[in-house]
XYZ file of C-alpha atoms in Angstrom:
343
model
C -39.607 -55.739 5.485
C -39.849 -56.340 9.209
C -36.928 -55.316 11.444
C -36.690 -55.737 15.221
C -34.462 -53.427 17.286
C -34.182 -54.013 21.039
C -37.405 -56.022 20.927
C -39.403 -53.380 19.044
C -40.482 -54.262 15.499
C -41.155 -51.952 12.582
C -41.914 -52.353 8.888
C -39.495 -50.487 6.615
C -38.944 -50.017 2.913
C -36.074 -51.772 1.085
C -32.892 -49.685 1.238
C -33.559 -48.423 4.764
C -30.539 -48.521 7.057
C -30.622 -49.771 10.638
C -30.069 -46.232 11.943
C -32.972 -44.882 9.911
C -35.202 -47.707 11.190
C -34.146 -46.957 14.769
C -35.028 -43.292 14.305
C -38.462 -44.313 13.034
C -39.008 -46.185 16.307
C -37.430 -43.434 18.408
C -36.475 -43.457 22.077
C -33.280 -44.521 23.810
C -32.550 -47.313 21.346
C -31.511 -44.817 18.622
C -27.712 -45.103 18.172
C -25.658 -41.898 18.472
C -24.220 -40.526 15.228
C -21.397 -38.028 14.809
C -20.733 -38.275 11.062
C -24.052 -39.431 9.563
C -26.323 -36.638 8.346
C -29.587 -37.560 6.669
C -29.605 -34.365 4.554
C -26.155 -35.116 3.074
C -25.704 -37.872 0.503
C -22.882 -40.312 1.185
C -22.434 -39.357 4.844
C -21.786 -41.949 7.538
C -19.398 -44.801 8.209
C -16.551 -42.706 9.636
C -17.019 -42.135 13.359
C -18.235 -45.670 14.333
C -20.383 -44.256 17.153
C -23.520 -45.955 15.840
C -22.269 -49.541 16.171
C -24.967 -52.149 16.793
C -25.089 -55.917 17.232
C -26.981 -57.870 14.561
C -28.113 -61.017 16.388
C -30.094 -62.315 13.395
C -29.166 -61.461 9.830
C -32.518 -62.181 8.159
C -35.185 -64.823 7.737
C -33.278 -66.267 4.782
C -29.978 -66.342 6.690
C -30.570 -66.176 10.449
C -26.900 -66.360 11.363
C -25.703 -63.404 13.497
C -23.120 -61.045 12.087
C -19.823 -61.763 13.871
C -18.720 -58.127 14.131
C -20.510 -55.038 15.328
C -21.931 -53.110 12.378
C -22.140 -49.373 11.708
C -25.902 -48.879 11.668
C -25.761 -45.780 9.440
C -24.416 -47.735 6.436
C -25.859 -51.210 7.101
C -29.068 -51.956 5.234
C -32.029 -53.714 6.820
C -33.063 -57.223 5.806
C -36.428 -58.887 6.284
C -36.517 -60.573 9.694
C -33.338 -58.873 10.939
C -32.928 -58.571 14.705
C -30.663 -55.893 16.149
C -29.413 -55.137 19.654
C -28.559 -51.525 20.368
C -29.069 -50.070 23.831
C -29.775 -53.510 25.274
C -26.375 -54.963 24.343
C -23.460 -54.772 26.790
C -21.117 -55.458 23.888
C -22.437 -52.409 22.042
C -22.199 -50.238 25.152
C -18.546 -51.152 25.671
C -17.786 -50.487 21.988
C -19.384 -47.039 22.144
C -17.375 -46.234 25.251
C -14.193 -47.229 23.406
C -15.119 -45.140 20.354
C -15.858 -42.148 22.599
C -12.460 -42.576 24.256
C -10.754 -42.561 20.851
C -12.635 -39.431 19.755
C -11.528 -37.661 22.923
C -7.858 -38.630 22.604
C -6.856 -35.469 20.728
C -9.815 -33.322 21.767
C -8.659 -30.451 23.999
C -11.679 -30.730 26.373
C -11.941 -26.939 26.439
C -15.703 -26.882 27.041
C -15.520 -23.850 29.403
C -14.296 -21.616 26.539
C -15.886 -23.393 23.564
C -18.888 -21.726 21.908
C -20.325 -25.156 21.095
C -20.731 -26.065 24.773
C -24.333 -26.894 25.564
C -25.225 -28.010 22.034
C -22.222 -30.202 21.261
C -22.862 -33.760 20.077
C -19.470 -34.895 21.394
C -20.255 -33.380 24.788
C -23.552 -35.254 24.898
C -21.843 -38.454 23.751
C -19.149 -38.223 26.416
C -21.786 -37.464 29.057
C -23.396 -40.835 28.368
C -20.449 -42.991 27.271
C -17.343 -41.111 28.375
C -14.756 -42.263 30.888
C -14.017 -39.724 33.660
C -10.326 -40.674 33.509
C -8.140 -40.595 30.405
C -5.571 -43.321 29.698
C -3.906 -41.252 26.990
C -0.554 -39.952 28.282
C 1.000 -38.915 24.966
C 1.000 -35.351 23.681
C -2.187 -34.277 21.923
C -1.857 -32.944 18.400
C -2.385 -29.202 18.182
C -3.138 -26.665 15.444
C -3.342 -22.894 15.385
C -6.839 -21.397 14.897
C -7.379 -20.615 11.217
C -9.622 -18.050 9.546
C -11.107 -19.873 6.564
C -13.590 -17.180 5.664
C -14.837 -13.741 6.706
C -17.321 -15.207 9.212
C -15.932 -18.662 10.053
C -13.022 -19.690 12.242
C -11.587 -23.203 12.221
C -10.253 -24.854 15.388
C -8.719 -28.103 14.151
C -7.869 -29.126 17.734
C -11.548 -29.931 18.246
C -12.178 -31.583 14.869
C -13.061 -35.306 14.762
C -12.794 -35.545 10.934
C -16.447 -36.415 10.410
C -16.172 -34.611 7.030
C -19.686 -33.185 7.224
C -18.394 -29.713 6.330
C -16.681 -31.103 3.240
C -19.852 -32.858 2.088
C -22.092 -29.840 2.661
C -19.673 -27.730 0.625
C -19.669 -30.350 -2.133
C -23.440 -30.623 -2.295
C -24.533 -27.021 -1.695
C -21.849 -24.942 -3.375
C -19.677 -24.786 -6.469
C -15.890 -24.943 -6.484
C -15.192 -26.300 -3.011
C -11.866 -24.943 -1.718
C -11.395 -26.952 1.475
C -11.124 -30.610 2.391
C -9.067 -33.218 4.243
C -5.326 -32.662 3.890
C -2.529 -35.090 4.802
C -3.054 -38.647 6.029
C -3.123 -40.796 9.163
C -2.811 -38.924 12.450
C -1.700 -35.837 10.491
C -5.034 -35.589 8.637
C -6.753 -32.245 9.072
C -9.387 -30.002 7.540
C -8.044 -26.927 5.765
C -8.318 -24.808 2.651
C -6.035 -24.810 -0.356
C -3.152 -22.355 -0.445
C -4.314 -18.702 -0.533
C -7.962 -19.758 -0.613
C -10.862 -18.574 1.549
C -14.378 -19.917 1.837
C -16.667 -17.114 0.688
C -19.628 -18.782 -1.047
C -23.186 -17.851 -0.122
C -23.964 -21.074 1.785
C -20.685 -21.532 3.658
C -22.311 -20.798 7.021
C -24.105 -24.138 6.889
C -20.769 -25.780 7.678
C -21.141 -24.324 11.183
C -24.562 -25.928 11.609
C -23.506 -29.399 10.476
C -20.310 -29.479 12.566
C -21.013 -31.771 15.556
C -18.240 -30.218 17.676
C -16.790 -26.716 18.094
C -14.313 -26.956 15.225
C -16.180 -24.435 13.038
C -17.464 -21.394 14.910
C -19.431 -18.283 13.993
C -17.123 -15.279 14.332
C -20.104 -12.911 14.655
C -21.253 -14.800 17.780
C -17.872 -15.868 19.106
C -17.484 -15.281 22.883
C -20.641 -13.152 22.975
C -22.743 -15.386 25.172
C -23.439 -18.941 26.254
C -26.150 -20.833 24.441
C -28.103 -21.418 27.670
C -28.325 -17.654 28.245
C -30.067 -17.181 24.875
C -33.700 -17.885 24.108
C -34.299 -19.568 20.725
C -37.247 -18.466 18.591
C -38.455 -19.758 15.249
C -38.462 -16.946 12.699
C -38.673 -16.430 8.947
C -38.206 -13.750 6.328
C -38.732 -13.387 2.606
C -35.262 -14.262 1.338
C -34.443 -13.672 -2.327
C -31.324 -15.865 -2.401
C -31.985 -18.904 -4.628
C -31.954 -22.098 -2.570
C -32.499 -20.397 0.798
C -35.671 -21.305 2.693
C -35.616 -18.194 4.918
C -36.753 -20.277 7.920
C -34.365 -19.946 10.840
C -33.888 -20.029 14.582
C -32.931 -16.675 16.077
C -31.142 -16.743 19.431
C -32.055 -13.721 21.533
C -30.598 -12.180 24.666
C -33.230 -9.760 25.863
C -34.289 -7.805 22.797
C -31.076 -8.482 20.865
C -30.575 -11.199 18.253
C -27.090 -12.523 18.927
C -26.987 -15.245 16.282
C -29.062 -16.940 13.600
C -28.965 -20.667 12.779
C -30.894 -23.150 10.702
C -33.739 -25.012 12.341
C -32.638 -28.384 13.685
C -34.608 -31.519 14.436
C -34.279 -33.794 17.473
C -31.160 -35.388 15.969
C -29.465 -31.991 15.573
C -29.820 -32.023 11.804
C -30.790 -28.889 9.917
C -34.233 -29.224 8.370
C -33.515 -26.760 5.538
C -30.311 -24.883 4.740
C -30.084 -21.083 4.842
C -27.863 -18.527 3.122
C -25.140 -16.385 4.672
C -27.244 -13.239 4.292
C -29.917 -14.621 6.621
C -27.290 -15.994 8.995
C -24.838 -13.128 9.327
C -26.391 -9.910 7.950
C -29.839 -9.758 9.548
C -29.504 -9.341 13.297
C -32.321 -6.832 13.843
C -35.636 -8.055 15.250
C -37.436 -5.971 12.613
C -35.834 -8.124 9.887
C -37.755 -11.194 11.020
C -41.268 -12.481 11.551
C -41.018 -14.150 14.978
C -43.186 -17.280 15.015
C -42.687 -18.352 18.624
C -40.201 -19.942 21.053
C -38.589 -23.310 20.413
C -38.735 -26.100 22.965
C -35.653 -27.129 24.917
C -33.742 -30.051 23.533
C -34.839 -33.170 25.411
C -31.389 -34.839 25.481
C -28.690 -32.346 26.320
C -25.939 -31.829 28.844
C -27.389 -28.439 29.837
C -30.891 -29.901 30.181
C -29.966 -32.596 32.697
C -32.063 -32.350 35.888
C -34.127 -29.552 34.329
C -37.107 -28.701 36.518
C -39.485 -29.288 33.597
C -38.583 -32.971 33.469
C -40.699 -35.555 35.254
C -38.703 -37.003 38.135
C -39.547 -40.245 39.906
C -40.003 -40.121 43.661
C -37.014 -41.569 45.485
C -37.957 -44.081 48.183
C -35.336 -45.654 50.454
C -36.325 -49.237 51.187
C -34.475 -50.344 54.308
C -35.057 -52.180 57.567
C -36.595 -50.354 60.505
C -33.811 -51.432 62.887
C -31.200 -49.681 60.755
C -32.896 -46.320 61.349
C -33.825 -47.047 64.980
C -30.791 -45.268 66.375
C -31.500 -42.228 64.219
C -35.041 -41.992 65.632
C -33.674 -42.165 69.194
C -31.137 -39.431 68.452
C -33.858 -37.289 66.916
C -35.917 -37.523 70.105
C -32.888 -36.600 72.222
C -32.112 -33.574 70.085
C -35.709 -32.354 70.066
C -36.108 -33.157 73.824
C -39.821 -33.743 73.330
C -40.101 -35.723 76.559
C -38.589 -32.949 78.714
C -40.992 -30.194 79.792
C -40.019 -26.661 78.926
C -39.004 -24.734 82.058
C -38.875 -20.970 81.790
C -37.332 -18.645 84.335
C -39.903 -15.905 84.820
C -38.354 -14.591 88.071
C -36.921 -11.116 87.881
C -33.842 -10.299 89.878
């Protein structure tokens, strides 16, 4: 099947979603996604960040779809034409969705451990409004320890439900989920329950915001002060790949995470033993440093990026007075007179 997104065409297999097709093309046309996670079955369709405009349904039915569609759950059709980055309608919708996601968010980036690698931070950098129209009181929750190594900050949660799905698909006997309904909905555990399974730490990796934080790394350092290295070890836990990213400050490993791709999705999940118990350099085989993320709030204006030369195209007469003032200040036309006489 042939699909065209922002003027770029690609052939895809039946069953491919618009978001997956956009990621195959790559570049700026890829819609943002806060709830979709390619490694988790059934994810997507909750945050509405990935809305796109379908200007042509298919060759069989070329009529445009009247509403914007969530690209993560909308399948491709042969001959479909989609507008993503090129559509003003889509841009305005993404700005509105971002504003809704930030309504109850505390905007506590200066003290949040997720700052610098937060999907919501990156989303608001591109689509956020500098001024908030929300004047009501934000909903608040007390921080909650839901396990020996994980702390939950519901104030920051956007209810993407990734953590619930990763617990469903990686572990047995899930003990947490979405409680209550409407604007009271929140993520929590059952009464007198704690999350203590061997793969619970992966909930931290899949969380797109700072709602689930690593207590062993909490308030230790900022992510931009650490240097990430790919590393691996021979892990005996069934289901663990043993391939990680270790974040080092000098010669100290301050935290361990799964390896993530360019869309911030973990390539392979790791166990809690690799994540929390092995913080010595001797525990790992260091493969080499990881590259900086190309699209990140902390990587804006990085000196490694190629910057276009700025040229000011203006009329000569506009700058004529400035040239005259420059000559007066430099006094190039006035000879230098020195007083060599001694009194």
